Short mmCIF file of C-alpha atoms and ligand atoms in Angstrom, two decimals:
data_model
loop_
_atom_site.label_atom_id
_atom_site.label_comp_id
_atom_site.label_asym_id
_atom_site.label_seq_id
_atom_site.Cartn_x
_atom_site.Cartn_y
_atom_site.Cartn_z
CA MET A 1 -3.77 -6.23 -19.50
CA ASN A 2 -4.77 -9.81 -18.73
CA SER A 3 -6.55 -8.92 -15.46
CA LYS A 4 -6.96 -5.73 -13.28
CA THR A 5 -6.23 -7.84 -10.15
CA PRO A 6 -4.21 -11.10 -11.00
CA ILE A 7 -2.78 -11.65 -7.55
CA CYS A 8 -6.14 -11.41 -5.94
CA ASP A 9 -7.59 -13.72 -8.61
CA PHE A 10 -4.97 -16.35 -8.18
CA VAL A 11 -5.34 -16.49 -4.31
CA LYS A 12 -9.10 -16.29 -4.43
CA LYS A 13 -9.29 -19.29 -6.85
CA TYR A 14 -6.72 -21.14 -4.86
CA ALA A 15 -8.58 -20.66 -1.61
CA GLU A 16 -11.73 -21.91 -3.28
CA GLN A 17 -10.11 -25.19 -4.45
CA ASN A 18 -9.39 -26.62 -1.05
CA TYR A 19 -6.00 -27.89 -1.68
CA VAL A 20 -4.35 -29.90 1.11
CA ARG A 21 -1.87 -27.19 2.23
CA LEU A 22 1.53 -28.79 2.71
CA HIS A 23 3.22 -25.50 2.45
CA MET A 24 3.62 -22.49 4.73
CA PRO A 25 2.25 -20.75 6.58
CA ALA A 26 1.38 -23.06 9.41
CA HIS A 27 -2.03 -21.96 9.96
CA LYS A 28 -2.90 -23.85 6.82
CA GLY A 29 -5.59 -21.39 5.88
CA ARG A 30 -7.72 -22.22 8.99
CA CYS A 31 -9.64 -19.35 10.56
CA PHE A 32 -8.05 -17.71 13.59
CA LEU A 33 -8.28 -14.04 12.86
CA GLY A 34 -10.46 -14.44 9.76
CA TYR A 35 -8.24 -13.84 6.76
CA GLU A 36 -5.82 -16.90 7.02
CA ASN A 37 -7.56 -18.51 4.04
CA ARG A 38 -5.91 -15.89 1.67
CA ASP A 39 -2.55 -15.85 3.36
CA ILE A 40 -0.27 -17.93 1.18
CA THR A 41 3.42 -18.16 0.35
CA GLU A 42 5.18 -18.70 -3.05
CA ILE A 43 3.40 -21.84 -4.04
CA ASP A 44 3.22 -22.85 -7.71
CA GLY A 45 1.65 -20.24 -9.72
CA ALA A 46 1.94 -17.42 -7.03
CA ASP A 47 5.13 -15.89 -8.41
CA SER A 48 7.85 -14.58 -6.17
CA LEU A 49 8.13 -10.95 -5.15
CA TYR A 50 11.93 -10.36 -5.64
CA ASP A 51 12.04 -12.66 -8.71
CA ALA A 52 8.80 -11.74 -10.19
CA ASN A 53 7.71 -12.81 -13.72
CA GLY A 54 4.11 -13.98 -13.23
CA ILE A 55 1.13 -12.57 -11.44
CA ILE A 56 3.24 -10.21 -9.25
CA ALA A 57 5.04 -8.76 -12.31
CA GLU A 58 1.75 -8.43 -14.00
CA SER A 59 0.25 -6.60 -10.96
CA GLU A 60 3.27 -4.31 -10.73
CA HIS A 61 2.90 -3.45 -14.32
CA ASN A 62 -0.69 -2.45 -13.80
CA ALA A 63 0.51 -0.23 -10.94
CA SER A 64 3.21 1.28 -13.20
CA VAL A 65 0.57 2.18 -15.78
CA LEU A 66 -1.64 3.85 -13.03
CA PHE A 67 1.26 5.77 -11.64
CA GLY A 68 2.79 6.60 -15.14
CA SER A 69 6.32 5.32 -13.98
CA ALA A 70 8.90 3.33 -15.88
CA ALA A 71 8.53 0.76 -13.00
CA THR A 72 6.57 0.51 -10.08
CA LEU A 73 7.63 -2.19 -7.67
CA TYR A 74 5.82 -3.50 -4.48
CA SER A 75 7.03 -3.43 -0.92
CA ALA A 76 5.31 -5.38 1.65
CA GLU A 77 7.31 -3.56 4.27
CA GLY A 78 6.17 -0.06 3.63
CA SER A 79 8.24 2.98 2.59
CA SER A 80 10.80 1.91 4.97
CA LEU A 81 11.94 -0.92 2.53
CA SER A 82 11.75 1.33 -0.47
CA ILE A 83 13.99 3.92 1.34
CA ARG A 84 16.64 1.30 1.99
CA ALA A 85 16.44 0.32 -1.67
CA MET A 86 16.75 3.86 -2.98
CA LEU A 87 19.88 4.45 -0.84
CA TYR A 88 21.37 1.20 -2.13
CA LEU A 89 20.57 2.38 -5.56
CA THR A 90 22.31 5.50 -5.05
CA ARG A 91 25.32 3.76 -3.51
CA LEU A 92 25.74 1.76 -6.80
CA LYS A 93 26.08 5.14 -8.63
CA THR A 94 29.55 5.47 -7.06
CA ALA A 95 30.71 1.94 -7.31
CA ASN A 96 34.13 1.80 -8.38
CA LYS A 97 34.54 5.48 -8.33
CA GLY A 98 37.00 5.26 -5.19
CA ARG A 99 35.02 7.61 -3.00
CA LYS A 100 32.17 7.48 -0.67
CA THR A 101 28.65 8.13 -1.87
CA VAL A 102 27.32 11.48 -0.54
CA ILE A 103 23.62 12.29 -0.24
CA ALA A 104 22.42 15.87 0.32
CA ALA A 105 19.14 15.39 2.37
CA THR A 106 16.71 17.63 4.33
CA ARG A 107 17.11 17.31 8.06
CA ASN A 108 13.45 16.22 8.47
CA ALA A 109 14.37 12.80 6.83
CA HIS A 110 12.80 9.70 8.42
CA LYS A 111 15.04 7.81 10.73
CA VAL A 112 15.07 4.80 8.20
CA PHE A 113 16.97 7.20 5.94
CA ALA A 114 19.64 7.92 8.55
CA LEU A 115 20.05 4.33 9.71
CA THR A 116 20.34 3.04 6.20
CA ALA A 117 22.84 5.72 5.25
CA ALA A 118 24.84 4.70 8.37
CA LEU A 119 24.71 1.01 7.39
CA LEU A 120 25.89 1.73 3.77
CA ASP A 121 28.41 4.19 5.02
CA ILE A 122 26.96 7.07 2.98
CA ASP A 123 27.93 10.47 3.89
CA VAL A 124 25.04 12.77 4.28
CA LEU A 125 25.20 16.55 3.71
CA TRP A 126 22.34 17.81 5.85
CA LEU A 127 20.19 20.65 4.24
CA THR A 128 18.78 22.86 6.90
CA ASP A 129 15.42 24.81 6.90
CA GLU A 130 15.87 28.15 4.98
CA ARG A 131 13.69 29.87 7.50
CA GLU A 132 14.65 30.78 11.08
CA ASN A 133 11.47 29.39 12.71
CA SER A 134 10.81 25.74 11.68
CA SER A 135 9.53 22.75 13.52
CA LEU A 136 10.90 19.16 13.73
CA CYS A 137 8.74 17.91 10.88
CA ASN A 138 9.38 20.48 8.23
CA CYS A 139 12.52 21.65 6.53
CA LEU A 140 11.80 24.05 3.69
CA ILE A 141 14.38 23.95 0.84
CA THR A 142 13.87 26.17 -2.44
CA PRO A 143 15.46 25.53 -5.67
CA LYS A 144 17.41 28.73 -5.40
CA GLY A 145 18.72 27.63 -2.01
CA LEU A 146 19.60 24.23 -3.11
CA ASN A 147 21.49 25.74 -6.00
CA GLU A 148 23.56 27.96 -3.60
CA THR A 149 24.56 24.99 -1.65
CA LEU A 150 25.48 22.77 -4.48
CA LYS A 151 27.49 25.30 -6.35
CA LYS A 152 29.84 25.63 -3.52
CA LEU A 153 30.66 21.88 -3.52
CA THR A 154 33.72 20.68 -5.56
CA ILE A 155 31.96 17.35 -6.25
CA PRO A 156 28.21 17.50 -6.22
CA PRO A 157 26.25 15.00 -4.04
CA ASP A 158 25.16 11.67 -5.89
CA ALA A 159 21.65 12.49 -4.87
CA VAL A 160 19.39 14.93 -3.24
CA PHE A 161 16.91 13.46 -0.86
CA ILE A 162 13.86 15.38 0.24
CA THR A 163 10.73 14.49 2.28
CA SER A 164 7.58 15.64 0.54
CA PRO A 165 4.92 15.74 1.74
CA ASP A 166 6.24 16.19 5.07
CA TYR A 167 4.38 14.94 8.28
CA LEU A 168 2.60 18.30 8.57
CA GLY A 169 1.44 18.24 4.79
CA ASN A 170 3.85 20.69 3.34
CA ILE A 171 4.70 19.84 -0.38
CA ALA A 172 8.15 20.70 -1.70
CA ASP A 173 8.78 22.42 -5.04
CA ILE A 174 9.91 19.09 -6.64
CA LYS A 175 10.10 20.31 -10.13
CA GLY A 176 12.26 23.14 -9.32
CA LEU A 177 14.36 21.14 -7.02
CA SER A 178 14.67 18.28 -9.63
CA GLU A 179 15.98 20.86 -12.26
CA VAL A 180 18.76 21.98 -9.82
CA ALA A 181 19.70 18.43 -8.85
CA HIS A 182 19.92 17.39 -12.32
CA LYS A 183 21.89 20.42 -13.36
CA TYR A 184 24.60 19.07 -11.01
CA GLY A 185 24.23 15.47 -12.15
CA SER A 186 22.66 14.38 -8.79
CA LEU A 187 19.57 12.17 -8.66
CA LEU A 188 16.55 13.50 -7.00
CA ILE A 189 14.91 11.07 -4.69
CA VAL A 190 11.71 11.89 -2.81
CA ASP A 191 10.24 10.16 0.38
CA ASN A 192 6.68 10.50 -0.80
CA ALA A 193 5.43 8.07 1.98
CA HIS A 194 2.52 10.39 2.66
CA GLY A 195 1.70 11.15 -1.02
CA ALA A 196 0.72 8.11 -2.95
CA TYR A 197 -2.72 9.59 -3.45
CA LEU A 198 -1.39 12.86 -5.00
CA LYS A 199 -1.30 10.91 -8.32
CA PHE A 200 -5.16 11.03 -8.25
CA VAL A 201 -6.15 14.50 -7.19
CA ASP A 202 -5.95 17.90 -9.13
CA GLY A 203 -2.70 19.11 -10.52
CA LYS A 204 0.48 17.27 -10.94
CA LEU A 205 1.58 16.67 -7.53
CA HIS A 206 3.05 13.39 -7.53
CA PRO A 207 6.84 13.26 -7.41
CA ILE A 208 7.05 11.02 -10.49
CA ASP A 209 5.24 13.76 -12.45
CA CYS A 210 7.53 16.49 -11.08
CA GLY A 211 10.85 15.24 -12.19
CA ALA A 212 11.89 13.13 -9.38
CA ASP A 213 14.15 10.10 -10.54
CA MET A 214 12.49 7.78 -7.87
CA CYS A 215 10.33 7.96 -4.89
CA CYS A 216 8.55 5.89 -2.29
CA ASP A 217 4.95 5.79 -1.37
CA SER A 218 3.39 4.08 1.61
CA ALA A 219 0.18 2.95 -0.15
CA HIS A 220 -1.27 2.14 3.46
CA LYS A 221 -1.09 5.82 4.44
CA THR A 222 -3.24 7.24 1.77
CA LEU A 223 -4.80 4.56 -0.36
CA PRO A 224 -7.26 1.69 0.72
CA CYS A 225 -4.35 -0.69 1.44
CA LEU A 226 -3.36 -2.95 4.18
CA THR A 227 -0.57 -1.42 6.53
CA GLY A 228 2.80 -2.37 4.97
CA GLY A 229 1.88 -2.07 1.46
CA GLY A 230 4.26 0.34 -0.40
CA TYR A 231 5.67 1.19 -3.75
CA LEU A 232 9.16 2.04 -5.13
CA HIS A 233 8.52 4.14 -8.42
CA ILE A 234 11.14 4.59 -10.89
CA SER A 235 10.39 7.42 -13.47
CA LYS A 236 10.55 7.41 -17.06
CA THR A 237 13.44 9.87 -17.27
CA ALA A 238 15.48 8.28 -14.58
CA PRO A 239 18.80 6.75 -15.60
CA GLU A 240 18.33 3.28 -16.86
CA TYR A 241 20.36 1.37 -14.07
CA LEU A 242 17.85 2.38 -11.48
CA LYS A 243 15.22 0.34 -13.25
CA THR A 244 17.53 -2.47 -13.88
CA HIS A 245 18.68 -2.78 -10.32
CA ALA A 246 15.48 -1.80 -8.41
CA LYS A 247 14.30 -5.33 -7.58
CA GLU A 248 17.49 -6.53 -6.46
CA ALA A 249 17.76 -3.35 -4.22
CA LEU A 250 14.43 -4.19 -2.62
CA GLY A 251 15.46 -7.86 -2.24
CA MET A 252 18.61 -6.91 -0.59
CA PHE A 253 16.66 -5.79 2.52
CA GLY A 254 13.26 -7.32 2.14
CA SER A 255 11.78 -10.43 3.93
CA THR A 256 11.95 -13.61 1.97
CA SER A 257 8.39 -14.15 3.20
CA PRO A 258 6.58 -10.97 1.93
CA SER A 259 3.09 -11.01 3.04
CA TYR A 260 0.60 -12.15 0.39
CA LEU A 261 -2.27 -10.44 2.20
CA ILE A 262 -0.50 -7.23 1.60
CA LEU A 263 0.28 -8.08 -2.11
CA GLN A 264 -3.33 -8.81 -2.66
CA SER A 265 -4.18 -5.40 -1.02
CA LEU A 266 -1.77 -3.61 -3.26
CA ASP A 267 -3.21 -5.58 -6.22
CA ASN A 268 -6.78 -4.70 -5.15
CA VAL A 269 -5.89 -1.06 -5.04
CA ASN A 270 -4.96 -1.24 -8.75
CA GLY A 271 -8.45 -2.73 -9.37
CA LEU A 272 -10.22 0.03 -7.49
CA LEU A 273 -8.23 2.70 -9.38
CA PHE A 274 -8.83 1.03 -12.81
CA ASP A 275 -12.52 1.35 -11.79
CA GLY A 276 -12.82 5.02 -11.03
CA TYR A 277 -11.52 5.23 -7.45
CA ALA A 278 -9.68 8.51 -8.33
CA ASP A 279 -13.21 10.20 -8.46
CA LYS A 280 -13.82 9.17 -4.83
CA ILE A 281 -10.32 10.53 -3.85
CA LEU A 282 -11.08 13.69 -5.60
CA LYS A 283 -14.49 14.10 -3.86
CA ALA A 284 -12.93 13.63 -0.53
CA ALA A 285 -10.19 16.12 -1.34
CA HIS A 286 -12.83 18.63 -2.32
CA ALA A 287 -14.81 17.93 0.89
CA VAL A 288 -11.62 18.41 3.09
CA THR A 289 -10.73 21.58 1.32
CA LYS A 290 -14.22 22.90 2.15
CA LEU A 291 -13.99 21.68 5.68
CA LYS A 292 -10.65 23.56 5.93
CA GLN A 293 -12.55 26.82 4.97
CA THR A 294 -15.42 25.98 7.37
CA LEU A 295 -12.76 25.65 10.37
CA LYS A 296 -11.28 28.94 9.38
CA ASN A 297 -14.61 30.52 9.41
CA TYR A 298 -15.03 29.32 12.92
CA GLY A 299 -11.79 31.14 13.79
CA TRP A 300 -9.36 28.14 13.76
CA THR A 301 -5.84 28.75 12.54
CA LEU A 302 -4.68 25.92 10.33
CA LEU A 303 -1.24 25.46 9.02
CA GLU A 304 -1.26 26.64 5.32
CA ASN A 305 -0.12 23.29 4.03
CA ASP A 306 -0.58 21.89 0.38
CA GLU A 307 -1.99 18.52 1.05
CA PRO A 308 -5.64 18.19 0.04
CA LEU A 309 -6.35 15.49 2.46
CA LYS A 310 -4.35 16.57 5.63
CA ILE A 311 -5.54 19.10 8.07
CA THR A 312 -3.00 20.47 10.46
CA VAL A 313 -4.29 22.53 13.23
CA ASP A 314 -1.77 25.10 14.66
CA ALA A 315 -2.52 24.34 18.23
CA ASN A 316 -0.64 27.20 19.70
CA ALA A 317 -2.17 29.82 17.41
CA ASN A 318 -5.50 28.74 18.80
CA GLY A 319 -4.38 28.97 22.44
CA TYR A 320 -3.78 25.35 23.10
CA ASP A 321 -0.85 22.92 23.68
CA GLY A 322 -1.48 20.33 21.03
CA ARG A 323 -1.34 17.61 23.38
CA GLU A 324 -4.23 19.22 25.39
CA LEU A 325 -6.22 19.86 22.14
CA ALA A 326 -5.68 16.14 20.85
CA ASN A 327 -7.02 14.94 24.22
CA ILE A 328 -10.23 16.87 23.76
CA LEU A 329 -10.65 15.41 20.30
CA ILE A 330 -9.89 11.93 21.60
CA LYS A 331 -12.71 12.32 24.26
CA SER A 332 -15.03 13.18 21.36
CA LYS A 333 -13.96 9.84 19.70
CA ILE A 334 -11.73 11.47 17.03
CA MET A 335 -8.25 9.96 16.77
CA PRO A 336 -5.71 12.13 15.22
CA GLU A 337 -2.69 10.84 13.25
CA TYR A 338 -0.18 12.62 15.14
CA TYR A 339 0.16 15.53 17.75
CA ASP A 340 2.83 17.25 19.68
CA ARG A 341 2.92 20.50 21.58
CA ASP A 342 2.53 22.57 18.50
CA TYR A 343 0.43 20.71 16.01
CA ILE A 344 -2.36 18.15 15.54
CA VAL A 345 -2.30 16.27 12.20
CA LEU A 346 -5.61 14.78 10.91
CA MET A 347 -5.42 12.58 7.97
CA PHE A 348 -8.38 11.98 5.74
CA SER A 349 -8.81 9.48 2.91
CA ALA A 350 -11.35 8.65 0.37
CA GLU A 351 -12.75 6.39 3.06
CA ASN A 352 -13.88 9.06 5.44
CA GLY A 353 -17.36 10.03 4.45
CA ASP A 354 -19.39 13.00 5.08
CA LYS A 355 -20.11 11.66 8.63
CA ASP A 356 -16.46 11.96 9.61
CA ILE A 357 -16.22 15.46 7.89
CA SER A 358 -18.94 16.75 9.97
CA ALA A 359 -17.79 14.96 13.02
CA LEU A 360 -14.46 16.96 13.08
CA GLY A 361 -16.30 20.29 12.12
CA SER A 362 -18.65 19.90 15.02
CA ALA A 363 -16.04 18.95 17.46
CA LEU A 364 -13.96 21.98 16.74
CA LYS A 365 -16.85 24.19 16.64
CA ASP A 366 -17.47 23.30 20.10
CA ILE A 367 -14.01 23.91 21.38
CA GLN A 368 -13.37 27.31 22.60
CA LEU A 369 -10.57 29.23 21.00
CA LYS A 370 -8.15 30.90 23.45
CA GLU A 371 -5.44 33.66 23.34
CA LYS A 372 -2.58 32.59 21.08
CA ILE A 373 0.33 30.92 22.95
CA SER A 374 3.77 32.18 21.53
CA ARG A 375 5.90 29.37 20.39
CA LYS A 376 9.41 28.66 21.57
CA PHE A 377 11.84 27.96 18.68
CA ILE A 378 15.01 26.31 19.48
CA LYS A 379 17.53 26.66 16.81
CA LEU A 380 20.07 24.01 16.36
CA ASN A 381 23.56 24.23 14.73
CA PRO A 382 24.38 20.49 14.72
CA VAL A 383 28.12 19.70 14.59
CA SER A 384 29.07 16.27 13.41
CA VAL A 385 32.38 14.80 14.67
CA MET A 386 32.20 11.15 13.33
CA SER A 387 30.30 9.40 10.65
CA MET A 388 26.95 8.05 11.20
CA GLN A 389 28.30 4.63 10.60
CA GLN A 390 31.15 5.10 13.03
CA ALA A 391 28.69 6.50 15.66
CA LEU A 392 26.32 3.54 15.13
CA MET A 393 28.98 0.95 15.30
CA SER A 394 30.75 2.38 18.28
CA PRO A 395 30.27 1.01 21.72
CA SER A 396 27.35 2.98 23.27
CA GLU A 397 25.38 3.39 26.43
CA THR A 398 21.92 4.83 27.15
CA VAL A 399 21.80 7.93 29.25
CA ASN A 400 19.38 10.28 30.67
CA ILE A 401 19.08 13.27 28.43
CA GLN A 402 20.20 15.44 31.38
CA ASN A 403 23.53 13.72 31.44
CA ALA A 404 24.04 13.75 27.71
CA LEU A 405 25.44 17.23 27.27
CA ASP A 406 28.56 17.44 25.05
CA ARG A 407 28.38 13.58 24.20
CA ILE A 408 28.09 12.22 20.83
CA LEU A 409 24.86 10.69 19.66
CA ALA A 410 25.24 7.07 18.71
CA CYS A 411 21.88 6.74 16.76
CA PRO A 412 18.79 8.59 16.36
CA THR A 413 16.33 8.56 19.23
CA VAL A 414 12.88 9.42 18.00
CA SER A 415 9.32 9.17 18.98
CA CYS A 416 7.30 7.51 16.20
CA PRO A 417 5.35 9.22 14.67
CA PRO A 418 6.76 11.25 13.19
CA ALA A 419 10.25 9.25 13.41
CA VAL A 420 12.02 12.49 12.51
CA PRO A 421 15.41 12.59 14.42
CA ILE A 422 16.27 15.77 16.35
CA LEU A 423 20.03 14.93 15.99
CA TYR A 424 21.70 12.23 13.85
CA GLY A 425 24.21 9.86 14.88
CA GLY A 426 27.76 11.30 15.20
CA GLU A 427 26.56 14.75 16.23
CA ILE A 428 27.23 16.48 19.51
CA ILE A 429 24.58 16.97 21.99
CA THR A 430 24.52 20.61 23.00
CA ARG A 431 22.53 22.43 25.53
CA GLU A 432 19.99 23.59 22.80
CA SER A 433 19.60 19.80 21.70
CA VAL A 434 18.93 18.72 25.20
CA GLU A 435 16.17 21.46 25.48
CA LEU A 436 14.73 20.23 22.10
CA PHE A 437 14.89 16.48 23.06
CA GLU A 438 12.95 17.48 26.27
CA TYR A 439 10.52 19.59 24.32
CA TYR A 440 9.61 16.44 22.31
CA GLY A 441 9.50 14.28 25.39
CA ILE A 442 12.62 12.27 24.84
CA THR A 443 14.22 11.48 28.16
CA GLU A 444 16.89 8.92 27.18
CA VAL A 445 19.44 8.85 24.28
CA LYS A 446 22.01 6.34 23.15
CA VAL A 447 25.57 7.98 23.28
CA VAL A 448 29.02 6.73 22.12
CA LYS A 449 30.94 5.46 25.03
C1 PLP B 501 8.04 10.61 5.98
C2 PLP B 501 7.97 9.22 6.21
N1 PLP B 501 8.76 8.46 5.50
C3 PLP B 501 8.93 7.16 5.63
C4 PLP B 501 8.03 6.43 6.50
C5 PLP B 501 8.21 4.92 6.75
O1 PLP B 501 6.96 4.40 6.00
P1 PLP B 501 6.45 2.93 6.39
O2 PLP B 501 5.85 3.13 7.76
O3 PLP B 501 5.42 2.87 5.33
O4 PLP B 501 7.56 2.10 6.25
C6 PLP B 501 7.17 7.22 7.32
C7 PLP B 501 6.32 6.50 8.15
O5 PLP B 501 5.59 7.23 9.14
C8 PLP B 501 7.20 8.63 7.13
O6 PLP B 501 6.26 9.38 7.84
#
């Protein structure tokens, strides 16, 4: 390794040398917001993200060493870009096979997955939660359940796509699922947007260590990285073509002006990790585990999730609508990551110190617990009548959800976060789905004309 942070080193030196900047961006390094001096473009020596053979390639190599992957490539456009690339890579698998690409995916997939599948005309076989009562964000699939589904198919899917961790912090049995997927010759792809840090805590929790062929991580969600920083990891055991085509796949969808601030931030994360930042993550994970226990001792019911740095409060079980409870926390100057009627998601990172841990502990200690509210579960049995691409490309109109009964959804309408669609394009809007849209506060949807 030449340097732990080659991109940062290069830009810092460039900024110090006071060049006359006759290149983009037009702020010319002058200070408007405060960081413009280090915001550059592909000048001499700065390498080029989608054709990397200099400092960016070196930095990405450093990241691959840290994550133990065959290749770790940067995204300056979050996991969204990596998801698009992973679907394109799956599409390549079926090139010249004379049939459409098929991916089996859990129904809690992020909307980018659905929109990209629609654009690439990939057929999706939706895998539904194996339990009766599940919420929008989670979708439990066991290796046994996946095996049951796959063995009934005449042609196995080209890939199995799962979201793990989900927004509530549940982690799937990736090892078991990858063994089943591989038995049928399918790739195992994981949306690990919420789990970059899992590589650096106890146990082998990162998908790349559990048998996934590839996964995306949003570095910005759980590591000290600017918003937009993400990874596409290809595992050492994945088919070779994934590594060969991964750059091209990212370049297919990414901006030709990726942010060098974000690239420096990704590069800087490597430096921190090489210098022992994992210890800080581990310490935070232990502190949050302790806090979870303290909250339980106060009588709070938490979702029994597996994510060490995420606390999900089951609002209803504690007598609250999640929105009401979130407002109490916000008034105490604690801002949750996400809340809906049922849950509040509180995300910690290594940057939340003891003060933040005790702030949440004290705030929740002061809130009076109430009689459990029974939750209403609305079970959907979605019926698709046209492909997601057909639905997306059809003439469409926006209608009030009350007038959408029996219409065909054109494209997913979601609130973000969590950006998990209730229905996907091409599916019929039933009475139950209208109810569920309303439950999540969605009042208008786009339907096929
Ligand atoms: C599960 C999941 N996947 C993918 C994404 C997209 O990630 P990004 O915002 O980094 O593009 C998100 C964003 O919230 C997410 O929650």
